[in-house]
Amino acid sequence: MDGRAAPHAGGALRLRGPRRDTPVDAHRLDRARALSTIVEPADTPSEGRPIRWGILGTAGIARAAVAPAIHASRHGTLLAVASRSAQSSERFAADLGIERTYGSYDALLTDPDVEAVYIPLPNALHAPWTIRAAEAGKHVLCEKPLALSAAECRVMQSAAELHGVRLVEAFMYRYHPRTVRAIEHVRSGSLGPLRTIRSTFSFVVRRADDIRLDAALGGGALMDVGCYCVNVTLAMAGRSPRTVQAVSIRHPGGVDRSLAATLAFDDDLVAQFTCSLDAARTESFEVIGRDGRLEASQAFLPGAATTRALWTAGDGTTTPFEFAGVDQYALMIDHVADVVRRGEAPRTGAEDAARTLQVIEALHASARDGGRPVTLQRARVTSGSVGSATIHEGGA
Amino acid sequence: MDGRAAPHAGGALRLRGPRRDTPVDAHRLDRARALSTIVEPADTPSEGRPIRWGILGTAGIARAAVAPAIHASRHGTLLAVASRSAQSSERFAADLGIERTYGSYDALLTDPDVEAVYIPLPNALHAPWTIRAAEAGKHVLCEKPLALSAAECRVMQSAAELHGVRLVEAFMYRYHPRTVRAIEHVRSGSLGPLRTIRSTFSFVVRRADDIRLDAALGGGALMDVGCYCVNVTLAMAGRSPRTVQAVSIRHPGGVDRSLAATLAFDDDLVAQFTCSLDAARTESFEVIGRDGRLEASQAFLPGAATTRALWTAGDGTTTPFEFAGVDQYALMIDHVADVVRRGEAPRTGAEDAARTLQVIEALHASARDGGRPVTLQRARVTSGSVGSATIHEGGA
């Protein structure tokens, strides 16, 4: 997962292959495009100088993936890192080649040269530190899931708007060209009306004191890995479910160690996923329509290798969509530059996160109640109160 | 699916490869065995002359797979076919090379030369015709699911025992050496404690008058294809779930056109499956333990091609289990000969079928009640009343 090991496709993706404005036979054309879909470095659209980044915390994901990705991006410069422990931030800075270190998150937020912060803190700290960063005038890239609830997402977005900064959720798999292409393929109707979406994500957490097993910090299988399954399901479906239910297996620490979910949508679509922090590593999705299906393994963390998705049409013929290896974290950093410098809409912004968290909240409620079906309220636009979130410094 | 096109591995399976009685390193040995697992024709154990078969009905599966499989088996002879229409049975007999035809099922059952019957009738007719065949002294191979309920399975088994005949459910995928090996691998503990079992089976039924969409005949996605998912889940788990729930999408004819199920077991195991008669063809299972996982696609109808299952150990290394193509229907016919001639216990007998149907009944109850969790009663041995099933002649 070292971002620097991966070739980096640059700021924008360009598809090589036949394209026509008025397809005569959409299916055939689509397959021709798919067969020749090769991602190449392209002209980078983001204007102006690179974004100057600070990182709040020294989490493993920051060290392994996001700090290297900022280094790799032509649109980012990694300027500063903060930790509650000065020693920890200094070691991190030395290892990663970062100029400035701070012994508290607040101190970093007062650095006028830092334009944007990346927040890899435990889930329960996402909202308070995003709001504090916004108040300090910093753009925010915050780890997934963006918050503990849909309401928190909206409060965070309100804070960002109030202070004139941008907010992006660090759902890095959404920046991989395979994910982009898969969602585009499914949403284009190539599989016919959707019937079933299946996904799974699990791995084994071996340390008993891992923050992912800590209920107070917003841990658990659904929050840590199930959120990918919810997110990819909603992206493929293009809408939210009507009713959800979940069965969970509890860890002694109070979080769900494993969870199995069912999401019932309108129009004859049902989705299922399983997630676990106590099962061998697996990560995949399969989208099944009446007229075909699309599947991918290593769906969320494909590393830097060549990846593919398999499209099987209704007649049984299978077409692989192949993609050269990329650093999906660096593509995400490039996207933040486009959002900040060029005013683009975030691909994974607070509204997307709120939709995911609305489902997560309903699944938690169902699991707590033994699997009772829970009906989702239709999306309401809530202008949350910015002042309602409180801050407790914590994390790495 | 023409059984004659497939090489036929003979009555018994012999594994070529290293075997030791006292494994020193079970994991390493198991992998060595797996890598060299090649199924070869072996000495056929079944004694005496071939079983003389009759078929009740001219269903597509009989024509495409089971009649050719009886022809292909060295332990079976296809003697007679019956249909409610004499014309239909004569055409079937001419096409398949069958000596005797009957214009009613009862007439075939009076043929003293027929020793065993294969019953491919609609699900609702399985119990009555199995019981009638048993009363006529015929052994029975009956299509899956064996009955409409676990109680019916037990009544059928009681009838078979009363009349001294054997009863086998035609779950042909259980006779494929890949299935045998996969179940053995999972049950041996090679994946560690089981955490998740995922499976799916769907295809598109295009004819509106297809019997699989007929509620009165015991149709629906769960009965027709979901039964494979339930069966493979129970075989892998080695036990029945504690609680199940299901969400279904109804066909105007009253059956479930699609269904998504969750099965919660003791000991931190959860299973999920989706099935549909209205979604593109897909069929797979994935068993995930704490220390590894095993997956297979084309899991139930692999055809005559070489097949494989993929075992990924906890360290991420993947070992393919490869199997030469076989005719799983012919292996099933061979097994019936072993059951009848040598007194072997049926691999897919009435008790196995009753466990599957107990889960199916609970899933139907949950789906009818909007996904409410349904707790299974612990298995009870019921000595059913043989006389309680009534007979209505129907089917092909």
PDB file of C-alpha atoms in Angstrom, chain B residues 25-208:
ATOM      1  CA  ASP B  25       2.105 -30.475   9.114  1.00  0.00           C
ATOM      2  CA  ALA B  26      -1.520 -30.789   8.185  1.00  0.00           C
ATOM      3  CA  HIS B  27      -1.643 -27.510   6.301  1.00  0.00           C
ATOM      4  CA  ARG B  28       1.359 -28.221   4.140  1.00  0.00           C
ATOM      5  CA  LEU B  29       0.251 -31.759   3.467  1.00  0.00           C
ATOM      6  CA  ASP B  30      -3.229 -30.626   2.633  1.00  0.00           C
ATOM      7  CA  ARG B  31      -1.872 -28.179   0.111  1.00  0.00           C
ATOM      8  CA  ALA B  32       0.351 -30.830  -1.438  1.00  0.00           C
ATOM      9  CA  ARG B  33      -2.656 -33.103  -1.774  1.00  0.00           C
ATOM     10  CA  ALA B  34      -4.721 -30.307  -3.207  1.00  0.00           C
ATOM     11  CA  LEU B  35      -2.188 -29.477  -5.867  1.00  0.00           C
ATOM     12  CA  SER B  36      -2.132 -33.031  -7.073  1.00  0.00           C
ATOM     13  CA  THR B  37      -5.819 -33.807  -6.774  1.00  0.00           C
ATOM     14  CA  ILE B  38      -6.727 -35.322 -10.114  1.00  0.00           C
ATOM     15  CA  VAL B  39      -9.870 -37.350 -10.421  1.00  0.00           C
ATOM     16  CA  GLU B  40      -9.391 -40.500 -12.435  1.00  0.00           C
ATOM     17  CA  PRO B  41     -11.653 -43.346 -13.397  1.00  0.00           C
ATOM     18  CA  ALA B  42     -11.199 -45.965 -10.699  1.00  0.00           C
ATOM     19  CA  ASP B  43     -12.409 -49.457 -10.005  1.00  0.00           C
ATOM     20  CA  THR B  44     -16.148 -49.399  -9.754  1.00  0.00           C
ATOM     21  CA  PRO B  45     -17.297 -50.869  -6.484  1.00  0.00           C
ATOM     22  CA  SER B  46     -20.983 -51.369  -7.145  1.00  0.00           C
ATOM     23  CA  GLU B  47     -21.759 -55.060  -7.282  1.00  0.00           C
ATOM     24  CA  GLY B  48     -24.139 -57.047  -9.423  1.00  0.00           C
ATOM     25  CA  ARG B  49     -26.054 -56.083 -12.513  1.00  0.00           C
ATOM     26  CA  PRO B  50     -26.988 -52.502 -13.447  1.00  0.00           C
ATOM     27  CA  ILE B  51     -30.055 -50.873 -11.870  1.00  0.00           C
ATOM     28  CA  ARG B  52     -33.034 -50.933 -14.257  1.00  0.00           C
ATOM     29  CA  TRP B  53     -34.510 -47.424 -14.309  1.00  0.00           C
ATOM     30  CA  GLY B  54     -37.826 -45.860 -15.185  1.00  0.00           C
ATOM     31  CA  ILE B  55     -38.495 -42.123 -15.442  1.00  0.00           C
ATOM     32  CA  LEU B  56     -41.756 -40.492 -14.323  1.00  0.00           C
ATOM     33  CA  GLY B  57     -42.263 -37.585 -16.703  1.00  0.00           C
ATOM     34  CA  THR B  58     -40.405 -36.063 -19.607  1.00  0.00           C
ATOM     35  CA  ALA B  59     -39.054 -32.895 -17.966  1.00  0.00           C
ATOM     36  CA  GLY B  60     -36.235 -30.963 -19.599  1.00  0.00           C
ATOM     37  CA  ILE B  61     -33.731 -32.016 -16.944  1.00  0.00           C
ATOM     38  CA  ALA B  62     -34.527 -35.705 -17.606  1.00  0.00           C
ATOM     39  CA  ARG B  63     -33.942 -35.255 -21.326  1.00  0.00           C
ATOM     40  CA  ALA B  64     -30.873 -33.055 -21.061  1.00  0.00           C
ATOM     41  CA  ALA B  65     -29.019 -34.631 -18.183  1.00  0.00           C
ATOM     42  CA  VAL B  66     -30.369 -37.573 -16.218  1.00  0.00           C
ATOM     43  CA  ALA B  67     -31.481 -39.936 -19.011  1.00  0.00           C
ATOM     44  CA  PRO B  68     -28.079 -39.496 -20.731  1.00  0.00           C
ATOM     45  CA  ALA B  69     -26.401 -40.015 -17.357  1.00  0.00           C
ATOM     46  CA  ILE B  70     -28.195 -43.338 -16.807  1.00  0.00           C
ATOM     47  CA  HIS B  71     -27.052 -44.364 -20.277  1.00  0.00           C
ATOM     48  CA  ALA B  72     -23.514 -43.269 -19.422  1.00  0.00           C
ATOM     49  CA  SER B  73     -23.374 -45.104 -16.097  1.00  0.00           C
ATOM     50  CA  ARG B  74     -22.074 -48.665 -16.058  1.00  0.00           C
ATOM     51  CA  HIS B  75     -24.419 -49.232 -13.144  1.00  0.00           C
ATOM     52  CA  GLY B  76     -27.669 -48.183 -14.733  1.00  0.00           C
ATOM     53  CA  THR B  77     -29.925 -49.201 -17.613  1.00  0.00           C
ATOM     54  CA  LEU B  78     -32.731 -46.933 -18.755  1.00  0.00           C
ATOM     55  CA  LEU B  79     -35.680 -49.253 -19.346  1.00  0.00           C
ATOM     56  CA  ALA B  80     -38.867 -47.174 -19.353  1.00  0.00           C
ATOM     57  CA  VAL B  81     -40.383 -43.709 -19.426  1.00  0.00           C
ATOM     58  CA  ALA B  82     -43.902 -42.581 -18.529  1.00  0.00           C
ATOM     59  CA  SER B  83     -45.812 -39.425 -19.350  1.00  0.00           C
ATOM     60  CA  ARG B  84     -49.420 -38.371 -18.970  1.00  0.00           C
ATOM     61  CA  SER B  85     -49.258 -38.086 -22.759  1.00  0.00           C
ATOM     62  CA  ALA B  86     -48.417 -41.311 -24.619  1.00  0.00           C
ATOM     63  CA  GLN B  87     -47.176 -39.200 -27.522  1.00  0.00           C
ATOM     64  CA  SER B  88     -44.772 -37.343 -25.276  1.00  0.00           C
ATOM     65  CA  SER B  89     -43.346 -40.510 -23.726  1.00  0.00           C
ATOM     66  CA  GLU B  90     -42.965 -42.133 -27.157  1.00  0.00           C
ATOM     67  CA  ARG B  91     -41.082 -39.148 -28.542  1.00  0.00           C
ATOM     68  CA  PHE B  92     -38.876 -39.047 -25.453  1.00  0.00           C
ATOM     69  CA  ALA B  93     -38.216 -42.810 -25.719  1.00  0.00           C
ATOM     70  CA  ALA B  94     -37.375 -42.563 -29.413  1.00  0.00           C
ATOM     71  CA  ASP B  95     -35.016 -39.634 -28.883  1.00  0.00           C
ATOM     72  CA  LEU B  96     -33.262 -41.181 -25.890  1.00  0.00           C
ATOM     73  CA  GLY B  97     -33.267 -44.844 -26.964  1.00  0.00           C
ATOM     74  CA  ILE B  98     -35.614 -46.199 -24.287  1.00  0.00           C
ATOM     75  CA  GLU B  99     -37.317 -49.574 -24.752  1.00  0.00           C
ATOM     76  CA  ARG B 100     -40.642 -49.192 -22.942  1.00  0.00           C
ATOM     77  CA  THR B 101     -43.125 -46.317 -22.746  1.00  0.00           C
ATOM     78  CA  TYR B 102     -46.161 -45.783 -20.539  1.00  0.00           C
ATOM     79  CA  GLY B 103     -49.063 -43.349 -20.812  1.00  0.00           C
ATOM     80  CA  SER B 104     -49.331 -42.901 -17.036  1.00  0.00           C
ATOM     81  CA  TYR B 105     -46.957 -42.916 -14.091  1.00  0.00           C
ATOM     82  CA  ASP B 106     -49.010 -45.609 -12.355  1.00  0.00           C
ATOM     83  CA  ALA B 107     -48.650 -47.903 -15.353  1.00  0.00           C
ATOM     84  CA  LEU B 108     -44.868 -47.624 -15.229  1.00  0.00           C
ATOM     85  CA  LEU B 109     -44.907 -48.385 -11.511  1.00  0.00           C
ATOM     86  CA  THR B 110     -46.589 -51.738 -12.250  1.00  0.00           C
ATOM     87  CA  ASP B 111     -43.715 -52.827 -14.540  1.00  0.00           C
ATOM     88  CA  PRO B 112     -42.001 -55.548 -12.488  1.00  0.00           C
ATOM     89  CA  ASP B 113     -38.702 -55.099 -14.370  1.00  0.00           C
ATOM     90  CA  VAL B 114     -38.285 -51.486 -13.234  1.00  0.00           C
ATOM     91  CA  GLU B 115     -36.239 -51.412 -10.022  1.00  0.00           C
ATOM     92  CA  ALA B 116     -35.819 -47.672  -9.500  1.00  0.00           C
ATOM     93  CA  VAL B 117     -37.557 -44.535 -10.693  1.00  0.00           C
ATOM     94  CA  TYR B 118     -36.247 -41.046 -11.277  1.00  0.00           C
ATOM     95  CA  ILE B 119     -38.846 -38.362 -10.450  1.00  0.00           C
ATOM     96  CA  PRO B 120     -38.358 -34.996 -12.203  1.00  0.00           C
ATOM     97  CA  LEU B 121     -41.944 -33.814 -11.619  1.00  0.00           C
ATOM     98  CA  PRO B 122     -42.857 -30.358 -10.264  1.00  0.00           C
ATOM     99  CA  ASN B 123     -41.905 -29.919  -6.608  1.00  0.00           C
ATOM    100  CA  ALA B 124     -45.449 -30.275  -5.280  1.00  0.00           C
ATOM    101  CA  LEU B 125     -45.658 -33.779  -6.789  1.00  0.00           C
ATOM    102  CA  HIS B 126     -42.423 -35.119  -5.305  1.00  0.00           C
ATOM    103  CA  ALA B 127     -43.917 -36.451  -2.086  1.00  0.00           C
ATOM    104  CA  PRO B 128     -47.029 -38.118  -3.494  1.00  0.00           C
ATOM    105  CA  TRP B 129     -45.202 -39.877  -6.339  1.00  0.00           C
ATOM    106  CA  THR B 130     -42.254 -40.883  -4.186  1.00  0.00           C
ATOM    107  CA  ILE B 131     -44.665 -42.506  -1.761  1.00  0.00           C
ATOM    108  CA  ARG B 132     -46.592 -44.217  -4.570  1.00  0.00           C
ATOM    109  CA  ALA B 133     -43.331 -45.503  -6.065  1.00  0.00           C
ATOM    110  CA  ALA B 134     -42.194 -46.803  -2.684  1.00  0.00           C
ATOM    111  CA  GLU B 135     -45.523 -48.593  -2.275  1.00  0.00           C
ATOM    112  CA  ALA B 136     -44.859 -50.227  -5.664  1.00  0.00           C
ATOM    113  CA  GLY B 137     -41.469 -51.402  -4.373  1.00  0.00           C
ATOM    114  CA  LYS B 138     -39.344 -49.035  -6.468  1.00  0.00           C
ATOM    115  CA  HIS B 139     -36.248 -47.264  -5.241  1.00  0.00           C
ATOM    116  CA  VAL B 140     -36.528 -43.507  -5.800  1.00  0.00           C
ATOM    117  CA  LEU B 141     -34.198 -40.788  -7.027  1.00  0.00           C
ATOM    118  CA  CYS B 142     -36.270 -37.599  -6.723  1.00  0.00           C
ATOM    119  CA  GLU B 143     -35.421 -34.106  -7.962  1.00  0.00           C
ATOM    120  CA  LYS B 144     -34.470 -31.357  -5.533  1.00  0.00           C
ATOM    121  CA  PRO B 145     -35.894 -29.979  -3.384  1.00  0.00           C
ATOM    122  CA  LEU B 146     -37.102 -33.398  -2.252  1.00  0.00           C
ATOM    123  CA  ALA B 147     -40.421 -32.051  -0.947  1.00  0.00           C
ATOM    124  CA  LEU B 148     -42.285 -28.922   0.083  1.00  0.00           C
ATOM    125  CA  SER B 149     -41.392 -29.265   3.761  1.00  0.00           C
ATOM    126  CA  ALA B 150     -39.147 -31.089   6.195  1.00  0.00           C
ATOM    127  CA  ALA B 151     -42.184 -32.975   7.478  1.00  0.00           C
ATOM    128  CA  GLU B 152     -42.937 -34.248   3.971  1.00  0.00           C
ATOM    129  CA  CYS B 153     -39.332 -35.459   3.666  1.00  0.00           C
ATOM    130  CA  ARG B 154     -39.752 -37.520   6.816  1.00  0.00           C
ATOM    131  CA  VAL B 155     -43.035 -38.992   5.600  1.00  0.00           C
ATOM    132  CA  MET B 156     -41.352 -39.968   2.329  1.00  0.00           C
ATOM    133  CA  GLN B 157     -38.465 -41.566   4.205  1.00  0.00           C
ATOM    134  CA  SER B 158     -40.890 -43.486   6.409  1.00  0.00           C
ATOM    135  CA  ALA B 159     -42.653 -44.779   3.304  1.00  0.00           C
ATOM    136  CA  ALA B 160     -39.350 -45.882   1.788  1.00  0.00           C
ATOM    137  CA  GLU B 161     -38.363 -47.704   4.974  1.00  0.00           C
ATOM    138  CA  LEU B 162     -41.782 -49.322   5.302  1.00  0.00           C
ATOM    139  CA  HIS B 163     -41.560 -50.739   1.789  1.00  0.00           C
ATOM    140  CA  GLY B 164     -37.871 -51.624   1.900  1.00  0.00           C
ATOM    141  CA  VAL B 165     -36.683 -49.234  -0.812  1.00  0.00           C
ATOM    142  CA  ARG B 166     -34.054 -46.486  -0.827  1.00  0.00           C
ATOM    143  CA  LEU B 167     -34.679 -42.761  -1.313  1.00  0.00           C
ATOM    144  CA  VAL B 168     -32.107 -40.301  -2.707  1.00  0.00           C
ATOM    145  CA  GLU B 169     -32.513 -36.580  -3.483  1.00  0.00           C
ATOM    146  CA  ALA B 170     -31.112 -35.685  -6.928  1.00  0.00           C
ATOM    147  CA  PHE B 171     -28.782 -32.925  -5.683  1.00  0.00           C
ATOM    148  CA  MET B 172     -26.315 -33.740  -8.424  1.00  0.00           C
ATOM    149  CA  TYR B 173     -23.786 -30.997  -7.563  1.00  0.00           C
ATOM    150  CA  ARG B 174     -23.011 -32.926  -4.355  1.00  0.00           C
ATOM    151  CA  TYR B 175     -21.571 -35.734  -6.520  1.00  0.00           C
ATOM    152  CA  HIS B 176     -19.081 -33.526  -8.318  1.00  0.00           C
ATOM    153  CA  PRO B 177     -15.591 -34.251  -6.940  1.00  0.00           C
ATOM    154  CA  ARG B 178     -14.994 -30.513  -6.541  1.00  0.00           C
ATOM    155  CA  THR B 179     -17.974 -30.240  -4.219  1.00  0.00           C
ATOM    156  CA  VAL B 180     -16.863 -33.309  -2.278  1.00  0.00           C
ATOM    157  CA  ARG B 181     -13.349 -31.914  -1.917  1.00  0.00           C
ATOM    158  CA  ALA B 182     -14.548 -28.407  -1.017  1.00  0.00           C
ATOM    159  CA  ILE B 183     -16.816 -29.676   1.754  1.00  0.00           C
ATOM    160  CA  GLU B 184     -14.059 -31.956   3.043  1.00  0.00           C
ATOM    161  CA  HIS B 185     -11.578 -29.067   3.023  1.00  0.00           C
ATOM    162  CA  VAL B 186     -13.880 -26.711   4.897  1.00  0.00           C
ATOM    163  CA  ARG B 187     -15.065 -29.321   7.399  1.00  0.00           C
ATOM    164  CA  SER B 188     -11.459 -30.354   8.120  1.00  0.00           C
ATOM    165  CA  GLY B 189     -10.855 -26.965   9.712  1.00  0.00           C
ATOM    166  CA  SER B 190      -8.375 -25.788   7.068  1.00  0.00           C
ATOM    167  CA  LEU B 191     -10.021 -22.347   7.030  1.00  0.00           C
ATOM    168  CA  GLY B 192     -10.032 -22.050  10.818  1.00  0.00           C
ATOM    169  CA  PRO B 193     -13.322 -21.350  12.576  1.00  0.00           C
ATOM    170  CA  LEU B 194     -15.915 -20.394   9.967  1.00  0.00           C
ATOM    171  CA  ARG B 195     -17.122 -16.799   9.925  1.00  0.00           C
ATOM    172  CA  THR B 196     -19.047 -16.197   6.694  1.00  0.00           C
ATOM    173  CA  ILE B 197     -20.596 -18.329   3.955  1.00  0.00           C
ATOM    174  CA  ARG B 198     -21.748 -16.444   0.868  1.00  0.00           C
ATOM    175  CA  SER B 199     -23.501 -17.945  -2.119  1.00  0.00           C
ATOM    176  CA  THR B 200     -25.721 -17.006  -5.026  1.00  0.00           C
ATOM    177  CA  PHE B 201     -27.628 -18.678  -7.841  1.00  0.00           C
ATOM    178  CA  SER B 202     -29.742 -16.895 -10.421  1.00  0.00           C
ATOM    179  CA  PHE B 203     -30.866 -17.057 -14.012  1.00  0.00           C
ATOM    180  CA  VAL B 204     -33.705 -15.547 -16.036  1.00  0.00           C
ATOM    181  CA  VAL B 205     -36.915 -17.516 -16.536  1.00  0.00           C
ATOM    182  CA  ARG B 206     -38.331 -16.140 -19.776  1.00  0.00           C
ATOM    183  CA  ARG B 207     -41.568 -18.109 -20.192  1.00  0.00           C
ATOM    184  CA  ALA B 208     -44.468 -16.648 -18.230  1.00  0.00           C
TER     185      ALA B 208
END
